[in-house]
């Protein structure tokens, strides 16, 4: 049986999605050697071609489109699920602060690209000092005064109020108003040489990811221990909110609307000079 390396993030949406596949609860055509890491680490590994199949920020996928193709299953897209710009109370994000310090969860993340697009559209006179760091450290960095603002993702959107922070901008809501489309956050991508050598392999893996999602929804409690082993926040209500928000119909199949959102996102990132243009097809099919 063929072996492939598979990497995904430690966030509840990914461990929920891949639990059945990782624990061999499905009829499998392949074996997978699994690695779990935060998404920015996976973004950096992808630059070196470390994994055959990997979770990526859509921003990083755009930069590596010549090496990776998208699977239609396993992605994180949606509405009302975008990154948030947060700060301590009474602080405002406006043109009065010409060079604010902003903590972001990595320069390869969709969150950073969205923040960059928002700033250039809304406050072109601002030149932020960007500090990339692991996503779980951002809110503490704001609390201790190292950063003026932070772009938070994942579980952060459910707990920032508990840390006494205010939301200044919902970048997902801004994107939806700006484009009328769902926000493309993260994807599952496969190396193009695997796809090009045998397109059927990529289609079969795509099908297995969808089956793993279906299994997760049919058996929602069976993956809870696996999720908690890797989650940053262990509260069941936070985990439930996370999965409900980030695992949806787009996760099963990106679909036409999701594809349109991805294309617009990549076009805007290219126009902003954040990624290079590329004519390779997006998907494995």
PDB file of C-alpha atoms in Angstrom:
ATOM      1  CA  UNK A   1       0.000   0.000   0.000  1.00  0.00           C
ATOM      2  CA  UNK A   2       1.352   3.426  -0.955  1.00  0.00           C
ATOM      3  CA  UNK A   3       2.603   5.731   1.796  1.00  0.00           C
ATOM      4  CA  UNK A   4       2.082   9.491   1.849  1.00  0.00           C
ATOM      5  CA  UNK A   5       3.083  12.125   4.380  1.00  0.00           C
ATOM      6  CA  UNK A   6       0.104  14.141   5.609  1.00  0.00           C
ATOM      7  CA  UNK A   7       0.286  17.255   7.787  1.00  0.00           C
ATOM      8  CA  UNK A   8      -2.479  19.335   9.343  1.00  0.00           C
ATOM      9  CA  UNK A   9      -2.842  21.822  12.149  1.00  0.00           C
ATOM     10  CA  UNK A  10      -3.480  21.233  15.838  1.00  0.00           C
ATOM     11  CA  UNK A  11      -6.688  23.293  15.707  1.00  0.00           C
ATOM     12  CA  UNK A  12      -9.990  21.553  16.542  1.00  0.00           C
ATOM     13  CA  UNK A  13     -11.369  21.921  13.028  1.00  0.00           C
ATOM     14  CA  UNK A  14      -8.469  19.930  11.551  1.00  0.00           C
ATOM     15  CA  UNK A  15      -8.262  17.258  14.249  1.00  0.00           C
ATOM     16  CA  UNK A  16     -12.049  16.861  13.973  1.00  0.00           C
ATOM     17  CA  UNK A  17     -11.823  16.508  10.186  1.00  0.00           C
ATOM     18  CA  UNK A  18      -8.900  14.074  10.111  1.00  0.00           C
ATOM     19  CA  UNK A  19      -9.595  11.967  13.210  1.00  0.00           C
ATOM     20  CA  UNK A  20     -11.200   9.073  11.316  1.00  0.00           C
ATOM     21  CA  UNK A  21      -8.520   9.024   8.647  1.00  0.00           C
ATOM     22  CA  UNK A  22      -5.705   9.239  11.208  1.00  0.00           C
ATOM     23  CA  UNK A  23      -7.152   6.420  13.315  1.00  0.00           C
ATOM     24  CA  UNK A  24      -7.835   4.130  10.343  1.00  0.00           C
ATOM     25  CA  UNK A  25     -11.597   4.147  10.881  1.00  0.00           C
ATOM     26  CA  UNK A  26     -12.230   4.282   7.135  1.00  0.00           C
ATOM     27  CA  UNK A  27     -11.597   1.942   4.262  1.00  0.00           C
ATOM     28  CA  UNK A  28      -8.195   3.196   3.150  1.00  0.00           C
ATOM     29  CA  UNK A  29      -6.463   3.046  -0.210  1.00  0.00           C
ATOM     30  CA  UNK A  30      -3.233   4.463   1.241  1.00  0.00           C
ATOM     31  CA  UNK A  31      -1.255   4.737   4.461  1.00  0.00           C
ATOM     32  CA  UNK A  32      -0.523   8.172   5.890  1.00  0.00           C
ATOM     33  CA  UNK A  33       2.396   9.266   8.041  1.00  0.00           C
ATOM     34  CA  UNK A  34       0.861  12.122   9.997  1.00  0.00           C
ATOM     35  CA  UNK A  35       2.435  15.291  11.387  1.00  0.00           C
ATOM     36  CA  UNK A  36       0.542  17.891  13.427  1.00  0.00           C
ATOM     37  CA  UNK A  37       1.816  21.461  13.785  1.00  0.00           C
ATOM     38  CA  UNK A  38       0.480  25.019  13.792  1.00  0.00           C
ATOM     39  CA  UNK A  39      -0.431  26.298  10.348  1.00  0.00           C
ATOM     40  CA  UNK A  40       2.401  28.832  10.022  1.00  0.00           C
ATOM     41  CA  UNK A  41       4.908  26.067  10.750  1.00  0.00           C
ATOM     42  CA  UNK A  42       3.240  24.016   8.019  1.00  0.00           C
ATOM     43  CA  UNK A  43       3.393  27.015   5.690  1.00  0.00           C
ATOM     44  CA  UNK A  44       7.156  27.172   6.209  1.00  0.00           C
ATOM     45  CA  UNK A  45       7.589  23.411   5.793  1.00  0.00           C
ATOM     46  CA  UNK A  46       5.700  23.601   2.498  1.00  0.00           C
ATOM     47  CA  UNK A  47       8.294  26.027   1.145  1.00  0.00           C
ATOM     48  CA  UNK A  48      10.763  23.143   1.510  1.00  0.00           C
ATOM     49  CA  UNK A  49       8.338  20.573   0.096  1.00  0.00           C
ATOM     50  CA  UNK A  50       8.392  18.513   3.275  1.00  0.00           C
ATOM     51  CA  UNK A  51       4.931  16.901   3.072  1.00  0.00           C
ATOM     52  CA  UNK A  52       3.013  15.227   0.250  1.00  0.00           C
ATOM     53  CA  UNK A  53      -0.362  16.504   1.484  1.00  0.00           C
ATOM     54  CA  UNK A  54      -0.566  19.456   3.829  1.00  0.00           C
ATOM     55  CA  UNK A  55      -2.744  22.093   5.415  1.00  0.00           C
ATOM     56  CA  UNK A  56      -1.779  25.559   4.156  1.00  0.00           C
ATOM     57  CA  UNK A  57      -2.992  29.089   4.518  1.00  0.00           C
ATOM     58  CA  UNK A  58      -4.505  30.160   1.212  1.00  0.00           C
ATOM     59  CA  UNK A  59      -1.936  32.960   1.161  1.00  0.00           C
ATOM     60  CA  UNK A  60       0.939  30.473   1.247  1.00  0.00           C
ATOM     61  CA  UNK A  61      -0.773  28.229  -1.275  1.00  0.00           C
ATOM     62  CA  UNK A  62      -0.888  31.209  -3.618  1.00  0.00           C
ATOM     63  CA  UNK A  63       2.864  31.632  -3.266  1.00  0.00           C
ATOM     64  CA  UNK A  64       3.500  27.901  -3.814  1.00  0.00           C
ATOM     65  CA  UNK A  65       0.912  27.245  -6.496  1.00  0.00           C
ATOM     66  CA  UNK A  66       3.578  25.991  -8.892  1.00  0.00           C
ATOM     67  CA  UNK A  67       4.327  23.154  -6.430  1.00  0.00           C
ATOM     68  CA  UNK A  68       0.949  22.353  -4.866  1.00  0.00           C
ATOM     69  CA  UNK A  69      -2.629  21.869  -6.082  1.00  0.00           C
ATOM     70  CA  UNK A  70      -5.811  22.161  -4.037  1.00  0.00           C
ATOM     71  CA  UNK A  71      -8.025  19.363  -2.840  1.00  0.00           C
ATOM     72  CA  UNK A  72     -11.703  20.268  -2.834  1.00  0.00           C
ATOM     73  CA  UNK A  73     -12.206  18.710   0.621  1.00  0.00           C
ATOM     74  CA  UNK A  74     -10.815  19.679   4.010  1.00  0.00           C
ATOM     75  CA  UNK A  75     -10.618  23.443   3.540  1.00  0.00           C
ATOM     76  CA  UNK A  76     -11.616  26.213   5.954  1.00  0.00           C
ATOM     77  CA  UNK A  77     -13.835  28.764   4.217  1.00  0.00           C
ATOM     78  CA  UNK A  78     -16.944  30.454   5.437  1.00  0.00           C
ATOM     79  CA  UNK A  79     -18.815  33.502   6.618  1.00  0.00           C
ATOM     80  CA  UNK A  80     -18.484  35.116  10.016  1.00  0.00           C
ATOM     81  CA  UNK A  81     -15.220  33.273  10.650  1.00  0.00           C
ATOM     82  CA  UNK A  82     -12.497  35.720   9.724  1.00  0.00           C
ATOM     83  CA  UNK A  83      -9.553  37.025  11.752  1.00  0.00           C
ATOM     84  CA  UNK A  84     -10.144  39.847  14.228  1.00  0.00           C
ATOM     85  CA  UNK A  85      -8.028  42.909  14.959  1.00  0.00           C
ATOM     86  CA  UNK A  86      -7.992  43.382  18.729  1.00  0.00           C
ATOM     87  CA  UNK A  87      -6.433  45.750  21.241  1.00  0.00           C
ATOM     88  CA  UNK A  88      -6.652  46.951  24.806  1.00  0.00           C
ATOM     89  CA  UNK A  89      -9.747  49.088  25.537  1.00  0.00           C
ATOM     90  CA  UNK A  90      -9.814  52.709  24.415  1.00  0.00           C
ATOM     91  CA  UNK A  91      -7.163  52.141  21.737  1.00  0.00           C
ATOM     92  CA  UNK A  92      -8.199  53.031  18.190  1.00  0.00           C
ATOM     93  CA  UNK A  93      -6.844  51.920  14.843  1.00  0.00           C
ATOM     94  CA  UNK A  94      -6.779  55.085  12.757  1.00  0.00           C
ATOM     95  CA  UNK A  95      -4.498  57.466  10.929  1.00  0.00           C
ATOM     96  CA  UNK A  96      -3.426  59.187  14.163  1.00  0.00           C
ATOM     97  CA  UNK A  97      -1.015  56.290  14.758  1.00  0.00           C
ATOM     98  CA  UNK A  98       1.321  56.297  11.770  1.00  0.00           C
ATOM     99  CA  UNK A  99       3.424  53.268  12.700  1.00  0.00           C
ATOM    100  CA  UNK A 100       1.577  50.964  15.099  1.00  0.00           C
ATOM    101  CA  UNK A 101       3.108  47.684  16.174  1.00  0.00           C
ATOM    102  CA  UNK A 102       0.864  44.823  15.050  1.00  0.00           C
ATOM    103  CA  UNK A 103       1.275  41.166  16.040  1.00  0.00           C
ATOM    104  CA  UNK A 104       0.213  38.691  13.335  1.00  0.00           C
ATOM    105  CA  UNK A 105       0.166  34.880  13.270  1.00  0.00           C
ATOM    106  CA  UNK A 106       2.830  34.627  10.555  1.00  0.00           C
ATOM    107  CA  UNK A 107       3.594  36.383   7.286  1.00  0.00           C
ATOM    108  CA  UNK A 108       2.390  33.371   5.304  1.00  0.00           C
ATOM    109  CA  UNK A 109      -1.094  33.421   6.813  1.00  0.00           C
ATOM    110  CA  UNK A 110      -4.328  34.548   5.241  1.00  0.00           C
ATOM    111  CA  UNK A 111      -4.823  36.668   8.370  1.00  0.00           C
ATOM    112  CA  UNK A 112      -1.766  38.775   7.564  1.00  0.00           C
ATOM    113  CA  UNK A 113      -2.793  39.217   3.917  1.00  0.00           C
ATOM    114  CA  UNK A 114      -6.301  40.311   4.944  1.00  0.00           C
ATOM    115  CA  UNK A 115      -4.902  42.786   7.454  1.00  0.00           C
ATOM    116  CA  UNK A 116      -2.528  44.179   4.823  1.00  0.00           C
ATOM    117  CA  UNK A 117      -5.349  44.558   2.280  1.00  0.00           C
ATOM    118  CA  UNK A 118      -7.575  46.205   4.899  1.00  0.00           C
ATOM    119  CA  UNK A 119      -4.919  48.719   5.948  1.00  0.00           C
ATOM    120  CA  UNK A 120      -4.047  49.654   2.359  1.00  0.00           C
ATOM    121  CA  UNK A 121      -7.721  50.121   1.548  1.00  0.00           C
ATOM    122  CA  UNK A 122      -8.794  51.917   4.731  1.00  0.00           C
ATOM    123  CA  UNK A 123      -5.684  53.706   6.049  1.00  0.00           C
ATOM    124  CA  UNK A 124      -3.074  53.882   3.262  1.00  0.00           C
ATOM    125  CA  UNK A 125      -1.051  56.419   5.262  1.00  0.00           C
ATOM    126  CA  UNK A 126      -0.364  53.866   8.021  1.00  0.00           C
ATOM    127  CA  UNK A 127       2.863  51.856   7.809  1.00  0.00           C
ATOM    128  CA  UNK A 128       2.506  49.211  10.520  1.00  0.00           C
ATOM    129  CA  UNK A 129       5.447  47.543  12.200  1.00  0.00           C
ATOM    130  CA  UNK A 130       4.529  43.874  11.752  1.00  0.00           C
ATOM    131  CA  UNK A 131       5.665  41.301  14.323  1.00  0.00           C
ATOM    132  CA  UNK A 132       4.986  37.664  13.315  1.00  0.00           C
ATOM    133  CA  UNK A 133       4.569  35.153  16.144  1.00  0.00           C
ATOM    134  CA  UNK A 134       2.710  31.942  17.067  1.00  0.00           C
ATOM    135  CA  UNK A 135      -1.019  32.698  17.134  1.00  0.00           C
ATOM    136  CA  UNK A 136      -1.456  31.674  20.766  1.00  0.00           C
ATOM    137  CA  UNK A 137       0.985  34.375  21.940  1.00  0.00           C
ATOM    138  CA  UNK A 138      -0.657  37.339  20.238  1.00  0.00           C
ATOM    139  CA  UNK A 139      -3.195  38.300  22.892  1.00  0.00           C
ATOM    140  CA  UNK A 140      -0.619  38.095  25.682  1.00  0.00           C
ATOM    141  CA  UNK A 141       1.686  40.304  23.609  1.00  0.00           C
ATOM    142  CA  UNK A 142      -1.048  42.940  23.460  1.00  0.00           C
ATOM    143  CA  UNK A 143      -1.717  42.610  27.185  1.00  0.00           C
ATOM    144  CA  UNK A 144       1.930  43.211  28.099  1.00  0.00           C
ATOM    145  CA  UNK A 145       2.159  46.240  25.781  1.00  0.00           C
ATOM    146  CA  UNK A 146       4.657  44.803  23.302  1.00  0.00           C
ATOM    147  CA  UNK A 147       2.136  45.244  20.470  1.00  0.00           C
ATOM    148  CA  UNK A 148      -0.488  47.936  19.957  1.00  0.00           C
ATOM    149  CA  UNK A 149      -2.789  45.644  18.011  1.00  0.00           C
ATOM    150  CA  UNK A 150      -3.038  41.970  17.162  1.00  0.00           C
ATOM    151  CA  UNK A 151      -4.640  39.893  14.429  1.00  0.00           C
ATOM    152  CA  UNK A 152      -6.155  36.850  16.123  1.00  0.00           C
ATOM    153  CA  UNK A 153      -7.369  33.594  14.604  1.00  0.00           C
ATOM    154  CA  UNK A 154      -8.680  30.170  15.653  1.00  0.00           C
ATOM    155  CA  UNK A 155      -9.861  29.946  19.265  1.00  0.00           C
ATOM    156  CA  UNK A 156      -8.839  33.538  19.897  1.00  0.00           C
ATOM    157  CA  UNK A 157     -12.103  34.896  18.538  1.00  0.00           C
ATOM    158  CA  UNK A 158     -13.995  33.058  21.287  1.00  0.00           C
ATOM    159  CA  UNK A 159     -11.876  34.123  24.268  1.00  0.00           C
ATOM    160  CA  UNK A 160     -10.408  37.590  23.596  1.00  0.00           C
ATOM    161  CA  UNK A 161     -13.111  39.266  25.716  1.00  0.00           C
ATOM    162  CA  UNK A 162     -12.108  37.080  28.662  1.00  0.00           C
ATOM    163  CA  UNK A 163      -8.655  38.693  28.440  1.00  0.00           C
ATOM    164  CA  UNK A 164     -10.096  42.199  28.518  1.00  0.00           C
ATOM    165  CA  UNK A 165      -9.500  42.957  24.848  1.00  0.00           C
ATOM    166  CA  UNK A 166     -11.741  44.775  22.378  1.00  0.00           C
ATOM    167  CA  UNK A 167     -12.401  43.870  18.751  1.00  0.00           C
ATOM    168  CA  UNK A 168     -11.699  46.825  16.472  1.00  0.00           C
ATOM    169  CA  UNK A 169     -12.108  45.173  13.069  1.00  0.00           C
ATOM    170  CA  UNK A 170     -13.663  41.919  11.934  1.00  0.00           C
ATOM    171  CA  UNK A 171     -11.574  41.226   8.844  1.00  0.00           C
ATOM    172  CA  UNK A 172     -13.963  38.506   7.729  1.00  0.00           C
ATOM    173  CA  UNK A 173     -16.940  40.880   7.824  1.00  0.00           C
ATOM    174  CA  UNK A 174     -14.851  43.475   5.964  1.00  0.00           C
ATOM    175  CA  UNK A 175     -13.936  40.899   3.305  1.00  0.00           C
ATOM    176  CA  UNK A 176     -17.553  39.766   2.910  1.00  0.00           C
ATOM    177  CA  UNK A 177     -18.766  43.358   2.520  1.00  0.00           C
ATOM    178  CA  UNK A 178     -15.902  44.089   0.130  1.00  0.00           C
ATOM    179  CA  UNK A 179     -16.412  41.023  -2.098  1.00  0.00           C
ATOM    180  CA  UNK A 180     -19.780  39.464  -1.233  1.00  0.00           C
ATOM    181  CA  UNK A 181     -17.972  36.126  -0.930  1.00  0.00           C
ATOM    182  CA  UNK A 182     -16.987  33.761   1.896  1.00  0.00           C
ATOM    183  CA  UNK A 183     -13.513  34.147   3.321  1.00  0.00           C
ATOM    184  CA  UNK A 184     -10.890  31.572   2.264  1.00  0.00           C
ATOM    185  CA  UNK A 185      -8.723  30.805   5.301  1.00  0.00           C
ATOM    186  CA  UNK A 186      -6.952  27.454   4.937  1.00  0.00           C
ATOM    187  CA  UNK A 187      -6.767  24.613   2.440  1.00  0.00           C
ATOM    188  CA  UNK A 188      -5.532  21.072   1.990  1.00  0.00           C
ATOM    189  CA  UNK A 189      -3.003  20.874  -0.834  1.00  0.00           C
ATOM    190  CA  UNK A 190      -1.147  18.046  -2.549  1.00  0.00           C
ATOM    191  CA  UNK A 191       2.171  18.161  -4.362  1.00  0.00           C
ATOM    192  CA  UNK A 192       1.648  18.727  -8.069  1.00  0.00           C
ATOM    193  CA  UNK A 193       4.093  16.014  -9.064  1.00  0.00           C
ATOM    194  CA  UNK A 194       1.952  13.404  -7.260  1.00  0.00           C
ATOM    195  CA  UNK A 195      -1.151  14.732  -9.002  1.00  0.00           C
ATOM    196  CA  UNK A 196       0.549  14.937 -12.393  1.00  0.00           C
ATOM    197  CA  UNK A 197       2.044  11.449 -12.145  1.00  0.00           C
ATOM    198  CA  UNK A 198      -1.301   9.881 -11.240  1.00  0.00           C
ATOM    199  CA  UNK A 199      -4.394  12.129 -11.080  1.00  0.00           C
ATOM    200  CA  UNK A 200      -6.463   9.221  -9.731  1.00  0.00           C
ATOM    201  CA  UNK A 201      -4.377   9.169  -6.545  1.00  0.00           C
ATOM    202  CA  UNK A 202      -5.212  12.799  -5.784  1.00  0.00           C
ATOM    203  CA  UNK A 203      -8.916  12.209  -6.462  1.00  0.00           C
ATOM    204  CA  UNK A 204      -8.923   9.177  -4.154  1.00  0.00           C
ATOM    205  CA  UNK A 205      -7.243  11.130  -1.342  1.00  0.00           C
ATOM    206  CA  UNK A 206      -9.731  13.960  -1.820  1.00  0.00           C
ATOM    207  CA  UNK A 207     -12.565  11.437  -1.496  1.00  0.00           C
ATOM    208  CA  UNK A 208     -11.029   9.988   1.688  1.00  0.00           C
ATOM    209  CA  UNK A 209     -10.840  13.437   3.295  1.00  0.00           C
ATOM    210  CA  UNK A 210     -14.533  14.003   2.574  1.00  0.00           C
ATOM    211  CA  UNK A 211     -15.382  10.586   4.019  1.00  0.00           C
ATOM    212  CA  UNK A 212     -13.403  11.489   7.154  1.00  0.00           C
ATOM    213  CA  UNK A 213     -15.471  14.682   7.499  1.00  0.00           C
ATOM    214  CA  UNK A 214     -18.718  12.746   7.051  1.00  0.00           C
ATOM    215  CA  UNK A 215     -17.586  10.256   9.702  1.00  0.00           C
ATOM    216  CA  UNK A 216     -16.779  13.115  12.086  1.00  0.00           C
ATOM    217  CA  UNK A 217     -20.246  14.624  11.710  1.00  0.00           C
ATOM    218  CA  UNK A 218     -21.899  11.226  12.090  1.00  0.00           C
ATOM    219  CA  UNK A 219     -19.843  10.513  15.239  1.00  0.00           C
ATOM    220  CA  UNK A 220     -19.222  13.976  16.762  1.00  0.00           C
ATOM    221  CA  UNK A 221     -18.014  12.832  20.204  1.00  0.00           C
ATOM    222  CA  UNK A 222     -15.597  10.094  19.196  1.00  0.00           C
ATOM    223  CA  UNK A 223     -12.832  12.546  18.264  1.00  0.00           C
ATOM    224  CA  UNK A 224     -13.013  14.670  21.441  1.00  0.00           C
ATOM    225  CA  UNK A 225      -9.991  13.157  23.221  1.00  0.00           C
ATOM    226  CA  UNK A 226      -7.895  13.505  20.061  1.00  0.00           C
ATOM    227  CA  UNK A 227      -8.972  17.123  19.668  1.00  0.00           C
ATOM    228  CA  UNK A 228      -8.184  17.968  23.300  1.00  0.00           C
ATOM    229  CA  UNK A 229      -4.756  16.360  23.069  1.00  0.00           C
ATOM    230  CA  UNK A 230      -3.739  19.024  20.551  1.00  0.00           C
ATOM    231  CA  UNK A 231      -6.003  22.035  21.243  1.00  0.00           C
ATOM    232  CA  UNK A 232      -4.809  25.302  22.767  1.00  0.00           C
ATOM    233  CA  UNK A 233      -8.161  25.773  24.528  1.00  0.00           C
ATOM    234  CA  UNK A 234      -9.627  22.714  26.255  1.00  0.00           C
ATOM    235  CA  UNK A 235     -13.043  24.088  27.187  1.00  0.00           C
ATOM    236  CA  UNK A 236     -15.703  21.965  25.477  1.00  0.00           C
ATOM    237  CA  UNK A 237     -17.866  24.959  24.582  1.00  0.00           C
ATOM    238  CA  UNK A 238     -14.912  26.689  22.878  1.00  0.00           C
ATOM    239  CA  UNK A 239     -14.092  23.502  20.958  1.00  0.00           C
ATOM    240  CA  UNK A 240     -17.726  23.133  19.890  1.00  0.00           C
ATOM    241  CA  UNK A 241     -17.895  26.757  18.707  1.00  0.00           C
ATOM    242  CA  UNK A 242     -14.637  26.336  16.820  1.00  0.00           C
ATOM    243  CA  UNK A 243     -15.792  23.233  14.952  1.00  0.00           C
ATOM    244  CA  UNK A 244     -19.241  24.673  14.235  1.00  0.00           C
ATOM    245  CA  UNK A 245     -17.699  27.806  12.739  1.00  0.00           C
ATOM    246  CA  UNK A 246     -14.832  26.371  10.709  1.00  0.00           C
ATOM    247  CA  UNK A 247     -16.131  22.962   9.567  1.00  0.00           C
ATOM    248  CA  UNK A 248     -19.024  23.427   7.166  1.00  0.00           C
ATOM    249  CA  UNK A 249     -20.284  22.625   3.688  1.00  0.00           C
ATOM    250  CA  UNK A 250     -17.225  24.304   2.169  1.00  0.00           C
ATOM    251  CA  UNK A 251     -15.088  21.819   4.106  1.00  0.00           C
ATOM    252  CA  UNK A 252     -16.818  18.941   2.357  1.00  0.00           C
ATOM    253  CA  UNK A 253     -16.586  20.576  -1.062  1.00  0.00           C
ATOM    254  CA  UNK A 254     -15.251  24.049  -1.817  1.00  0.00           C
ATOM    255  CA  UNK A 255     -17.878  24.431  -4.543  1.00  0.00           C
ATOM    256  CA  UNK A 256     -18.364  27.224  -7.061  1.00  0.00           C
ATOM    257  CA  UNK A 257     -18.776  30.015  -4.507  1.00  0.00           C
ATOM    258  CA  UNK A 258     -15.706  28.903  -2.588  1.00  0.00           C
ATOM    259  CA  UNK A 259     -13.707  28.682  -5.813  1.00  0.00           C
ATOM    260  CA  UNK A 260     -14.749  32.229  -6.719  1.00  0.00           C
ATOM    261  CA  UNK A 261     -13.641  33.450  -3.270  1.00  0.00           C
ATOM    262  CA  UNK A 262     -10.235  31.791  -3.649  1.00  0.00           C
ATOM    263  CA  UNK A 263      -9.678  33.331  -7.078  1.00  0.00           C
ATOM    264  CA  UNK A 264     -10.581  36.833  -5.879  1.00  0.00           C
ATOM    265  CA  UNK A 265      -8.374  36.465  -2.800  1.00  0.00           C
ATOM    266  CA  UNK A 266      -5.370  35.385  -4.872  1.00  0.00           C
ATOM    267  CA  UNK A 267      -5.971  38.145  -7.401  1.00  0.00           C
ATOM    268  CA  UNK A 268      -6.027  40.791  -4.670  1.00  0.00           C
ATOM    269  CA  UNK A 269      -2.925  39.358  -2.986  1.00  0.00           C
ATOM    270  CA  UNK A 270      -1.141  39.397  -6.359  1.00  0.00           C
ATOM    271  CA  UNK A 271      -2.204  42.981  -7.078  1.00  0.00           C
ATOM    272  CA  UNK A 272      -0.879  44.004  -3.652  1.00  0.00           C
ATOM    273  CA  UNK A 273       2.469  42.410  -4.511  1.00  0.00           C
ATOM    274  CA  UNK A 274       2.219  39.783  -1.757  1.00  0.00           C
ATOM    275  CA  UNK A 275       2.333  36.760  -4.074  1.00  0.00           C
ATOM    276  CA  UNK A 276       3.521  36.201  -7.643  1.00  0.00           C
ATOM    277  CA  UNK A 277       1.012  35.573 -10.467  1.00  0.00           C
ATOM    278  CA  UNK A 278       0.653  31.932 -11.497  1.00  0.00           C
ATOM    279  CA  UNK A 279      -1.326  30.251 -14.264  1.00  0.00           C
ATOM    280  CA  UNK A 280      -1.313  26.694 -12.866  1.00  0.00           C
ATOM    281  CA  UNK A 281      -4.847  25.294 -12.339  1.00  0.00           C
ATOM    282  CA  UNK A 282      -6.079  25.576  -8.752  1.00  0.00           C
ATOM    283  CA  UNK A 283      -7.459  22.082  -8.245  1.00  0.00           C
ATOM    284  CA  UNK A 284      -6.475  18.485  -8.786  1.00  0.00           C
ATOM    285  CA  UNK A 285      -9.553  17.906 -10.965  1.00  0.00           C
TER     286      UNK A 285
END
